[in-house]
mmCIF file of C-alpha atoms in Angstrom:
data_model
loop_
_atom_site.group_PDB
_atom_site.id
_atom_site.type_symbol
_atom_site.label_atom_id
_atom_site.label_comp_id
_atom_site.label_asym_id
_atom_site.label_seq_id
_atom_site.Cartn_x
_atom_site.Cartn_y
_atom_site.Cartn_z
ATOM 1 C CA MET A 210 113.242 147.267 165.639
ATOM 2 C CA ALA A 211 109.980 149.195 166.012
ATOM 3 C CA ILE A 212 108.039 150.156 162.907
ATOM 4 C CA SER A 213 106.717 153.712 162.989
ATOM 5 C CA TRP A 214 103.237 154.742 161.939
ATOM 6 C CA ASP A 215 104.714 156.827 159.117
ATOM 7 C CA SER A 216 106.408 153.717 157.696
ATOM 8 C CA ILE A 217 103.153 151.751 157.856
ATOM 9 C CA ARG A 218 101.298 154.578 156.122
ATOM 10 C CA ALA A 219 103.976 154.806 153.406
ATOM 11 C CA PHE A 220 103.751 151.054 152.763
ATOM 12 C CA ALA A 221 99.945 151.265 152.638
ATOM 13 C CA LEU A 222 100.018 154.158 150.165
ATOM 14 C CA PHE A 223 102.533 152.354 147.952
ATOM 15 C CA PHE A 224 101.090 148.841 147.947
ATOM 16 C CA GLY A 225 97.420 149.711 148.536
ATOM 17 C CA PRO A 226 96.538 150.689 144.934
ATOM 18 C CA MET A 227 98.071 147.424 143.696
ATOM 19 C CA LEU A 228 96.712 145.046 146.323
ATOM 20 C CA LEU A 229 93.222 146.484 146.864
ATOM 21 C CA PRO A 230 91.867 145.703 143.347
ATOM 22 C CA LYS A 231 93.305 142.196 143.552
ATOM 23 C CA ALA A 232 91.691 141.681 146.955
ATOM 24 C CA ILE A 233 88.317 142.895 145.657
ATOM 25 C CA SER A 234 88.603 140.663 142.594
ATOM 26 C CA TYR A 235 89.498 137.656 144.741
ATOM 27 C CA TYR A 236 86.571 138.350 147.080
ATOM 28 C CA ARG A 237 84.142 138.548 144.168
ATOM 29 C CA SER A 238 85.483 135.359 142.611
ATOM 30 C CA VAL A 239 85.127 133.537 145.923
ATOM 31 C CA ARG A 240 81.558 134.771 146.386
ATOM 32 C CA SER A 241 80.531 133.891 142.822
ATOM 33 C CA ALA A 242 82.141 130.433 142.794
ATOM 34 C CA PRO A 243 79.012 128.597 144.059
ATOM 35 C CA ARG A 244 76.866 130.082 141.281
ATOM 36 C CA ARG A 245 79.453 129.218 138.633
ATOM 37 C CA HIS A 246 79.417 125.573 139.693
ATOM 38 C CA GLY A 247 75.634 125.430 140.024
ATOM 39 C CA LEU A 248 75.670 124.962 143.798
ATOM 40 C CA SER A 249 73.178 126.500 146.199
ATOM 41 C CA VAL A 250 73.522 127.413 149.857
ATOM 42 C CA GLN A 251 72.875 124.434 152.117
ATOM 43 C CA PRO A 252 72.552 123.907 155.896
ATOM 44 C CA ILE A 253 75.646 123.031 157.908
ATOM 45 C CA PRO A 254 76.210 119.246 157.765
ATOM 46 C CA PRO A 255 75.975 117.510 161.171
ATOM 47 C CA THR A 256 79.643 116.460 161.198
ATOM 48 C CA ILE A 257 80.752 120.001 160.380
ATOM 49 C CA ARG A 258 78.540 121.310 163.177
ATOM 50 C CA VAL A 259 80.290 118.995 165.638
ATOM 51 C CA ALA A 260 83.729 120.038 164.359
ATOM 52 C CA ILE A 261 82.839 123.734 164.600
ATOM 53 C CA PHE A 262 81.637 123.289 168.183
ATOM 54 C CA MET A 263 84.786 121.380 169.179
ATOM 55 C CA LEU A 264 87.174 123.920 167.684
ATOM 56 C CA SER A 265 85.176 126.895 168.998
ATOM 57 C CA PHE A 266 85.260 125.428 172.501
ATOM 58 C CA PHE A 267 89.018 124.864 172.214
ATOM 59 C CA ALA A 268 89.506 128.480 171.084
ATOM 60 C CA PHE A 269 87.401 129.623 174.037
ATOM 61 C CA LEU A 270 89.664 127.683 176.416
ATOM 62 C CA LEU A 271 92.707 129.345 174.868
ATOM 63 C CA VAL A 272 91.218 132.789 175.433
ATOM 64 C CA VAL A 273 90.321 131.902 179.027
ATOM 65 C CA GLN A 274 93.970 130.990 179.630
ATOM 66 C CA THR A 275 94.946 134.611 178.933
ATOM 67 C CA LEU A 276 93.018 135.869 181.970
ATOM 68 C CA PRO A 277 95.160 136.975 184.935
ATOM 69 C CA ALA A 278 93.693 134.260 187.169
ATOM 70 C CA ALA A 279 94.942 131.569 184.770
ATOM 71 C CA SER A 280 98.366 133.125 184.132
ATOM 72 C CA PRO A 281 101.553 132.046 185.927
ATOM 73 C CA GLU A 282 102.394 134.050 189.006
ATOM 74 C CA ASN A 283 104.623 137.099 188.562
ATOM 75 C CA LEU A 284 106.404 137.706 191.868
ATOM 76 C CA PHE A 285 107.405 141.275 191.050
ATOM 77 C CA ILE A 286 103.889 142.351 190.089
ATOM 78 C CA LYS A 287 102.309 140.482 192.980
ATOM 79 C CA THR A 288 104.586 142.197 195.497
ATOM 80 C CA GLN A 289 104.822 145.482 193.531
ATOM 81 C CA SER A 290 108.611 145.286 193.750
ATOM 82 C CA ARG A 291 111.297 146.931 191.645
ATOM 83 C CA LEU A 292 113.894 144.925 189.779
ATOM 84 C CA GLN A 293 116.690 146.038 192.128
ATOM 85 C CA ILE A 294 114.909 145.032 195.339
ATOM 86 C CA PRO A 295 117.067 142.999 197.754
ATOM 87 C CA VAL A 296 116.273 139.320 197.611
ATOM 88 C CA ASP A 297 115.475 139.098 201.341
ATOM 89 C CA VAL A 298 112.996 141.964 201.135
ATOM 90 C CA LEU A 299 111.351 140.461 198.057
ATOM 91 C CA PHE A 300 110.826 137.073 199.642
ATOM 92 C CA ASN A 301 109.686 138.557 202.934
ATOM 93 C CA ARG A 302 106.878 140.151 200.946
ATOM 94 C CA ILE A 303 106.221 136.847 199.194
ATOM 95 C CA SER A 304 106.135 135.006 202.520
ATOM 96 C CA ALA A 305 103.472 137.399 203.762
ATOM 97 C CA LEU A 306 101.298 136.431 200.798
ATOM 98 C CA ARG A 307 101.675 132.677 201.218
ATOM 99 C CA PRO A 308 99.305 130.566 203.350
ATOM 100 C CA ASN A 309 100.820 130.233 206.843
ATOM 101 C CA ASN A 310 103.873 132.139 205.519
ATOM 102 C CA VAL A 311 105.219 128.894 204.026
ATOM 103 C CA PHE A 312 107.270 129.078 200.826
ATOM 104 C CA THR A 313 106.508 126.806 197.890
ATOM 105 C CA ALA A 314 109.135 124.671 196.160
ATOM 106 C CA TRP A 315 109.372 127.251 193.390
ATOM 107 C CA ASP A 316 109.890 130.015 195.957
ATOM 108 C CA HIS A 317 112.900 128.220 197.403
ATOM 109 C CA ALA A 318 114.357 127.581 193.947
ATOM 110 C CA LEU A 319 113.832 131.167 192.806
ATOM 111 C CA ARG A 320 115.254 132.615 196.016
ATOM 112 C CA SER A 321 118.508 130.807 195.424
ATOM 113 C CA LYS A 322 118.698 132.210 191.888
ATOM 114 C CA PHE A 323 117.529 135.767 192.448
ATOM 115 C CA VAL A 324 120.778 136.602 194.233
ATOM 116 C CA ASN A 325 122.168 137.903 190.907
ATOM 117 C CA MET A 326 120.663 140.327 188.404
ATOM 118 C CA GLU A 327 121.125 138.012 185.409
ATOM 119 C CA SER A 328 118.719 135.418 186.823
ATOM 120 C CA ARG A 329 116.087 138.079 187.450
ATOM 121 C CA LEU A 330 116.362 139.250 183.854
ATOM 122 C CA LEU A 331 116.040 135.675 182.616
ATOM 123 C CA TYR A 332 112.976 135.297 184.853
ATOM 124 C CA PHE A 333 111.219 137.959 182.790
ATOM 125 C CA GLN A 334 112.163 136.180 179.563
ATOM 126 C CA TYR A 335 111.396 132.541 180.422
ATOM 127 C CA GLY A 336 108.980 132.719 183.355
ATOM 128 C CA PRO A 337 108.974 131.104 186.801
ATOM 129 C CA GLU A 338 108.610 127.444 185.799
ATOM 130 C CA VAL A 339 111.728 127.273 183.635
ATOM 131 C CA LEU A 340 113.859 129.229 186.087
ATOM 132 C CA ALA A 341 112.706 127.197 189.095
ATOM 133 C CA GLU A 342 112.789 123.690 187.630
ATOM 134 C CA CYS A 343 115.790 123.645 185.301
ATOM 135 C CA VAL A 344 118.574 121.903 187.243
ATOM 136 C CA PHE A 345 121.300 122.144 184.591
ATOM 137 C CA CYS A 346 120.708 125.778 183.574
ATOM 138 C CA ASN A 347 122.798 128.651 184.846
ATOM 139 C CA ALA A 348 122.873 132.386 184.284
ATOM 140 C CA ASN A 349 126.297 132.210 182.620
ATOM 141 C CA GLU A 350 124.726 130.201 179.770
ATOM 142 C CA PRO A 351 121.418 131.997 179.083
ATOM 143 C CA LYS A 352 120.618 129.825 176.062
ATOM 144 C CA SER A 353 120.445 126.765 178.314
ATOM 145 C CA TYR A 354 117.148 128.157 179.599
ATOM 146 C CA PHE A 355 115.918 128.440 176.029
ATOM 147 C CA TYR A 356 116.655 124.782 175.327
ATOM 148 C CA TYR A 357 114.894 123.748 178.532
ATOM 149 C CA SER A 358 111.863 125.904 177.693
ATOM 150 C CA LEU A 359 111.347 124.385 174.230
ATOM 151 C CA PRO A 360 108.785 121.755 175.360
ATOM 152 C CA SER A 361 106.712 124.324 177.267
ATOM 153 C CA LEU A 362 106.875 126.703 174.298
ATOM 154 C CA LEU A 363 105.832 124.087 171.760
ATOM 155 C CA TRP A 364 103.176 122.080 173.592
ATOM 156 C CA PRO A 365 100.354 124.669 173.095
ATOM 157 C CA HIS A 366 101.119 124.699 169.375
ATOM 158 C CA ILE A 367 101.189 120.894 169.259
ATOM 159 C CA ALA A 368 97.906 120.613 171.183
ATOM 160 C CA ASN A 369 96.273 123.135 168.879
ATOM 161 C CA LEU A 370 97.662 121.331 165.842
ATOM 162 C CA VAL A 371 96.136 118.070 167.082
ATOM 163 C CA ALA A 372 92.762 119.817 167.452
ATOM 164 C CA LEU A 373 93.044 121.222 163.931
ATOM 165 C CA ALA A 374 94.049 117.815 162.587
ATOM 166 C CA ILE A 375 90.939 116.267 164.136
ATOM 167 C CA VAL A 376 88.469 118.825 162.787
ATOM 168 C CA THR A 377 90.046 118.796 159.317
ATOM 169 C CA SER A 378 90.256 115.012 159.133
ATOM 170 C CA PRO A 379 88.641 113.633 155.947
ATOM 171 C CA SER A 380 87.030 110.885 157.998
ATOM 172 C CA LEU A 381 85.243 113.453 160.192
ATOM 173 C CA THR A 382 84.529 116.482 158.014
ATOM 174 C CA GLY A 383 85.063 115.075 154.521
ATOM 175 C CA LYS A 384 86.145 117.361 151.713
ATOM 176 C CA TYR A 385 84.952 120.474 153.557
ATOM 177 C CA GLY A 386 87.557 120.018 156.279
ATOM 178 C CA SER A 387 90.331 118.365 154.297
ATOM 179 C CA GLN A 388 90.672 121.374 151.991
ATOM 180 C CA TRP A 389 91.870 123.442 154.992
ATOM 181 C CA ARG A 390 94.167 120.783 156.448
ATOM 182 C CA THR A 391 97.351 121.926 154.717
ATOM 183 C CA LEU A 392 96.757 125.628 155.325
ATOM 184 C CA ALA A 393 95.993 125.055 159.005
ATOM 185 C CA THR A 394 99.142 122.954 159.423
ATOM 186 C CA VAL A 395 101.335 125.533 157.694
ATOM 187 C CA ALA A 396 99.835 128.375 159.743
ATOM 188 C CA SER A 397 100.438 126.431 162.970
ATOM 189 C CA GLY A 398 104.044 125.813 161.986
ATOM 190 C CA ILE A 399 104.576 129.488 161.167
ATOM 191 C CA LEU A 400 103.187 130.597 164.532
ATOM 192 C CA ALA A 401 105.419 128.134 166.380
ATOM 193 C CA ALA A 402 108.493 129.189 164.395
ATOM 194 C CA LEU A 403 107.792 132.885 164.988
ATOM 195 C CA GLU A 404 107.463 132.384 168.730
ATOM 196 C CA LEU A 405 110.694 130.395 168.926
ATOM 197 C CA TYR A 406 112.462 133.094 166.932
ATOM 198 C CA PHE A 407 111.219 135.931 169.140
ATOM 199 C CA VAL A 408 112.074 134.089 172.357
ATOM 200 C CA TYR A 409 115.519 133.114 171.098
ATOM 201 C CA SER A 410 116.401 136.582 169.813
ATOM 202 C CA TYR A 411 114.947 138.540 172.737
ATOM 203 C CA ASN A 412 117.479 140.744 174.512
ATOM 204 C CA HIS A 413 116.831 140.121 178.182
ATOM 205 C CA GLN A 414 119.471 142.691 179.147
ATOM 206 C CA ALA A 415 117.133 145.485 178.029
ATOM 207 C CA ASN A 416 115.332 145.272 181.390
ATOM 208 C CA ALA A 417 118.536 145.978 183.306
ATOM 209 C CA ARG A 418 117.948 149.733 182.892
ATOM 210 C CA ALA A 419 114.398 149.590 184.292
ATOM 211 C CA LEU A 420 114.237 151.602 187.518
ATOM 212 C CA ARG A 421 110.493 151.307 188.055
ATOM 213 C CA LEU A 422 108.130 148.359 187.906
ATOM 214 C CA ASP A 423 106.233 149.925 185.007
ATOM 215 C CA ASP A 424 109.452 150.117 182.973
ATOM 216 C CA ILE A 425 109.992 146.348 183.027
ATOM 217 C CA ASP A 426 109.096 144.376 179.910
ATOM 218 C CA PHE A 427 107.425 141.214 181.201
ATOM 219 C CA PHE A 428 108.253 139.381 177.990
ATOM 220 C CA TYR A 429 107.254 135.887 179.129
ATOM 221 C CA TRP A 430 103.743 136.877 180.179
ATOM 222 C CA SER A 431 103.183 139.072 177.115
ATOM 223 C CA THR A 432 104.397 136.351 174.755
ATOM 224 C CA ARG A 433 102.193 133.791 176.458
ATOM 225 C CA SER A 434 99.120 135.971 175.946
ATOM 226 C CA TYR A 435 100.029 136.703 172.323
ATOM 227 C CA ARG A 436 100.561 132.992 171.671
ATOM 228 C CA LEU A 437 97.189 131.976 173.072
ATOM 229 C CA VAL A 438 95.352 134.782 171.281
ATOM 230 C CA ALA A 439 97.086 133.945 167.982
ATOM 231 C CA LEU A 440 96.125 130.273 168.287
ATOM 232 C CA ALA A 441 92.542 131.234 169.151
ATOM 233 C CA VAL A 442 92.400 133.529 166.114
ATOM 234 C CA LEU A 443 93.724 130.701 163.928
ATOM 235 C CA ASP A 444 91.045 128.356 165.266
ATOM 236 C CA ALA A 445 88.362 130.992 164.707
ATOM 237 C CA ALA A 446 89.561 131.470 161.126
ATOM 238 C CA VAL A 447 89.360 127.717 160.488
ATOM 239 C CA VAL A 448 85.865 127.631 162.026
ATOM 240 C CA PHE A 449 84.742 130.470 159.761
ATOM 241 C CA ALA A 450 86.298 128.793 156.718
ATOM 242 C CA LEU A 451 84.573 125.505 157.577
ATOM 243 C CA TYR A 452 81.253 127.318 157.886
ATOM 244 C CA LEU A 453 81.624 129.075 154.531
ATOM 245 C CA SER A 454 82.814 126.036 152.602
ATOM 246 C CA SER A 455 80.346 123.560 154.132
ATOM 247 C CA THR A 456 77.350 125.802 153.382
ATOM 248 C CA ASN A 457 78.551 126.583 149.829
ATOM 249 C CA ARG A 458 78.771 130.293 150.626
ATOM 250 C CA ALA A 459 82.426 130.583 149.609
ATOM 251 C CA PHE A 460 85.591 128.558 148.950
ATOM 252 C CA VAL A 461 83.576 125.993 147.027
ATOM 253 C CA GLN A 462 85.373 123.009 145.576
ATOM 254 C CA PRO A 463 83.772 121.985 142.263
ATOM 255 C CA PRO A 464 82.594 118.375 142.112
ATOM 256 C CA SER A 465 85.100 115.950 140.650
ATOM 257 C CA PRO A 466 84.313 114.207 137.326
ATOM 258 C CA ALA A 467 83.413 111.026 139.190
ATOM 259 C CA GLU A 468 81.023 112.942 141.457
ATOM 260 C CA ARG A 469 79.434 114.656 138.454
ATOM 261 C CA ILE A 470 78.894 111.316 136.715
ATOM 262 C CA GLU A 471 77.341 109.946 139.896
ATOM 263 C CA LEU A 472 74.981 112.938 140.146
ATOM 264 C CA VAL A 473 73.951 112.582 136.484
ATOM 265 C CA ASN A 474 73.319 108.865 136.949
ATOM 266 C CA ARG A 475 71.159 109.550 139.980
ATOM 267 C CA ALA A 476 69.172 112.165 138.051
ATOM 268 C CA LEU A 477 68.666 109.746 135.157
ATOM 269 C CA VAL A 478 67.550 106.961 137.478
ATOM 270 C CA ALA A 479 65.094 109.328 139.184
ATOM 271 C CA ALA A 480 63.723 110.524 135.819
ATOM 272 C CA ARG A 481 63.357 106.947 134.602
ATOM 273 C CA SER A 482 61.505 106.006 137.788
ATOM 274 C CA ARG A 483 59.084 108.896 137.293
ATOM 275 C CA MET A 484 58.498 107.941 133.660
ATOM 276 C CA ASN A 485 57.828 104.342 134.655
ATOM 277 C CA ALA A 486 55.400 105.580 137.297
ATOM 278 C CA VAL A 487 53.605 107.706 134.689
ATOM 279 C CA GLY A 488 53.412 104.681 132.376
ATOM 280 C CA VAL A 489 51.973 102.532 135.147
ATOM 281 C CA VAL A 490 49.350 105.167 135.983
ATOM 282 C CA LYS A 491 48.413 105.599 132.311
ATOM 283 C CA ASN A 492 48.175 101.833 131.787
ATOM 284 C CA THR A 493 45.991 101.520 134.869
ATOM 285 C CA ILE A 494 43.677 104.271 133.617
ATOM 286 C CA MET A 495 43.307 102.654 130.203
ATOM 287 C CA ARG A 496 42.525 99.227 131.685
ATOM 288 C CA ASP A 497 39.977 100.448 134.214
ATOM 289 C CA GLU A 498 36.589 101.258 132.675
ATOM 290 C CA ASP A 499 35.612 103.883 135.238
ATOM 291 C CA LEU A 500 38.975 105.684 135.098
ATOM 292 C CA ARG A 501 39.029 105.471 131.301
ATOM 293 C CA SER A 502 35.595 107.057 131.037
ATOM 294 C CA ARG A 503 36.571 109.823 133.457
ATOM 295 C CA SER A 504 39.765 110.487 131.480
ATOM 296 C CA GLN A 505 37.857 110.620 128.192
ATOM 297 C CA GLY A 506 35.272 112.927 129.744
ATOM 298 C CA TYR A 507 38.015 115.258 130.951
ATOM 299 C CA TRP A 508 39.630 115.525 127.533
ATOM 300 C CA GLN A 509 36.263 115.995 125.784
ATOM 301 C CA HIS A 510 35.512 118.840 128.170
ATOM 302 C CA GLU A 511 39.015 120.274 127.601
ATOM 303 C CA VAL A 512 38.598 120.179 123.808
ATOM 304 C CA ARG A 513 35.171 121.818 123.986
ATOM 305 C CA LEU A 514 36.404 124.507 126.388
ATOM 306 C CA MET A 515 39.478 125.350 124.308
ATOM 307 C CA GLY A 516 37.348 125.392 121.145
ATOM 308 C CA GLU A 517 35.037 127.962 122.692
ATOM 309 C CA VAL A 518 37.999 130.065 123.801
ATOM 310 C CA MET A 519 39.647 129.959 120.383
ATOM 311 C CA GLU A 520 36.410 131.149 118.720
ATOM 312 C CA GLU A 521 36.406 134.438 120.625
ATOM 313 C CA ARG A 522 37.287 137.517 118.565
ATOM 314 C CA GLU A 523 40.036 138.767 120.905
ATOM 315 C CA VAL A 524 41.776 135.381 120.872
ATOM 316 C CA ILE A 525 41.541 135.086 117.078
ATOM 317 C CA ASP A 526 43.023 138.571 116.606
ATOM 318 C CA GLY A 527 45.823 137.825 119.073
ATOM 319 C CA VAL A 528 46.723 134.524 117.406
ATOM 320 C CA ASN A 529 46.715 136.099 113.947
ATOM 321 C CA ASP A 530 48.932 138.946 115.166
ATOM 322 C CA ALA A 531 51.392 136.508 116.756
ATOM 323 C CA LEU A 532 51.541 134.271 113.686
ATOM 324 C CA SER A 533 52.073 137.161 111.313
ATOM 325 C CA ASN A 534 54.412 139.411 113.289
ATOM 326 C CA ARG A 535 56.079 137.718 116.254
ATOM 327 C CA ILE A 536 56.410 133.970 115.724
ATOM 328 C CA ASP A 537 58.634 132.318 113.137
ATOM 329 C CA MET A 538 56.417 129.408 112.147
ATOM 330 C CA GLN A 539 58.941 128.056 109.677
ATOM 331 C CA GLY A 540 61.589 127.854 112.385
ATOM 332 C CA ILE A 541 59.184 126.203 114.813
ATOM 333 C CA THR A 542 58.133 123.701 112.152
ATOM 334 C CA ARG A 543 61.756 122.939 111.348
ATOM 335 C CA ASP A 544 62.660 122.425 115.033
ATOM 336 C CA ALA A 545 59.612 120.193 115.540
ATOM 337 C CA GLU A 546 60.541 118.077 112.546
ATOM 338 C CA THR A 547 64.125 117.715 113.763
ATOM 339 C CA TYR A 548 62.943 116.750 117.239
ATOM 340 C CA THR A 549 60.510 114.186 115.808
ATOM 341 C CA GLN A 550 63.198 112.612 113.659
ATOM 342 C CA ASN A 551 65.580 112.372 116.625
ATOM 343 C CA VAL A 552 62.900 110.687 118.716
ATOM 344 C CA LEU A 553 61.766 108.219 116.039
ATOM 345 C CA ARG A 554 65.180 107.359 114.575
ATOM 346 C CA PRO A 555 66.157 104.900 117.381
ATOM 347 C CA MET A 556 62.799 103.139 116.970
ATOM 348 C CA GLN A 557 63.272 102.798 113.211
ATOM 349 C CA GLU A 558 66.769 101.373 113.661
#
């Protein structure tokens, strides 16, 4: 059943005001998630870069398969023949197109089946391979062709699912890829189920009324193109999601408690190492006579310089104004005393 433009517009007008604010809110929450978790944008990790290249190349191959040169041969389009053309005339035209006018194995198989209209209609639904190679199928049982075509219908989905499983493997892409593993699997299953449903429920008898070549619905070739494009779009969506999540631009997963503890421990170890380094440098300065004299000379110069600055009239007026009007000295004194007690209490204990 076709859906008219008026129906689409009515649905958009009805659901748009409800869904649009939610979509905007979701987009903003996704964009602000990295800042909420204190994460900054980072370069693409090397493993993610490899996964993105692999999946992008696979999507490119899927798109290439939709080109006419890579599509299965359509005898009626190639010979510009109507559906009702006599079988001898059709295959005379085909013979003229073959090298040395020699039929292929598929040509012989299809010629024996094109003697009735039902087989020609099934040819448009299932394509040349199924009709030529199925030995137990017959036009009186159209669904037998569907059962035979199941492997050829499912193998592109299975191959694409394997590619998605590789690029979303935790061992290859870590948490950035594993977070999309379930969604990619579900989407692949939905695409496969939709294609099987459309092929199974397609009414091949609708082409029986086609009097011209342009009136024929070449369902098999159209479905094949839609399938490959849909799988390529799915792969492109996973690539884009991997890029966003791996660079912390969107779809950020907050660090787990264990990861946070590990990060804090690393920061503490780094701070302790710096403090130890400062202690070593200070101890070295105090033990070396030349360095000690240079350090004392620096601080004597600093004290003299700051004393001269603090004696200037502008500085004195500014300090007095700050102490009397802008700075709460009692609060600062109280905070300093609290800080001093917290620092000295462990030493006293």
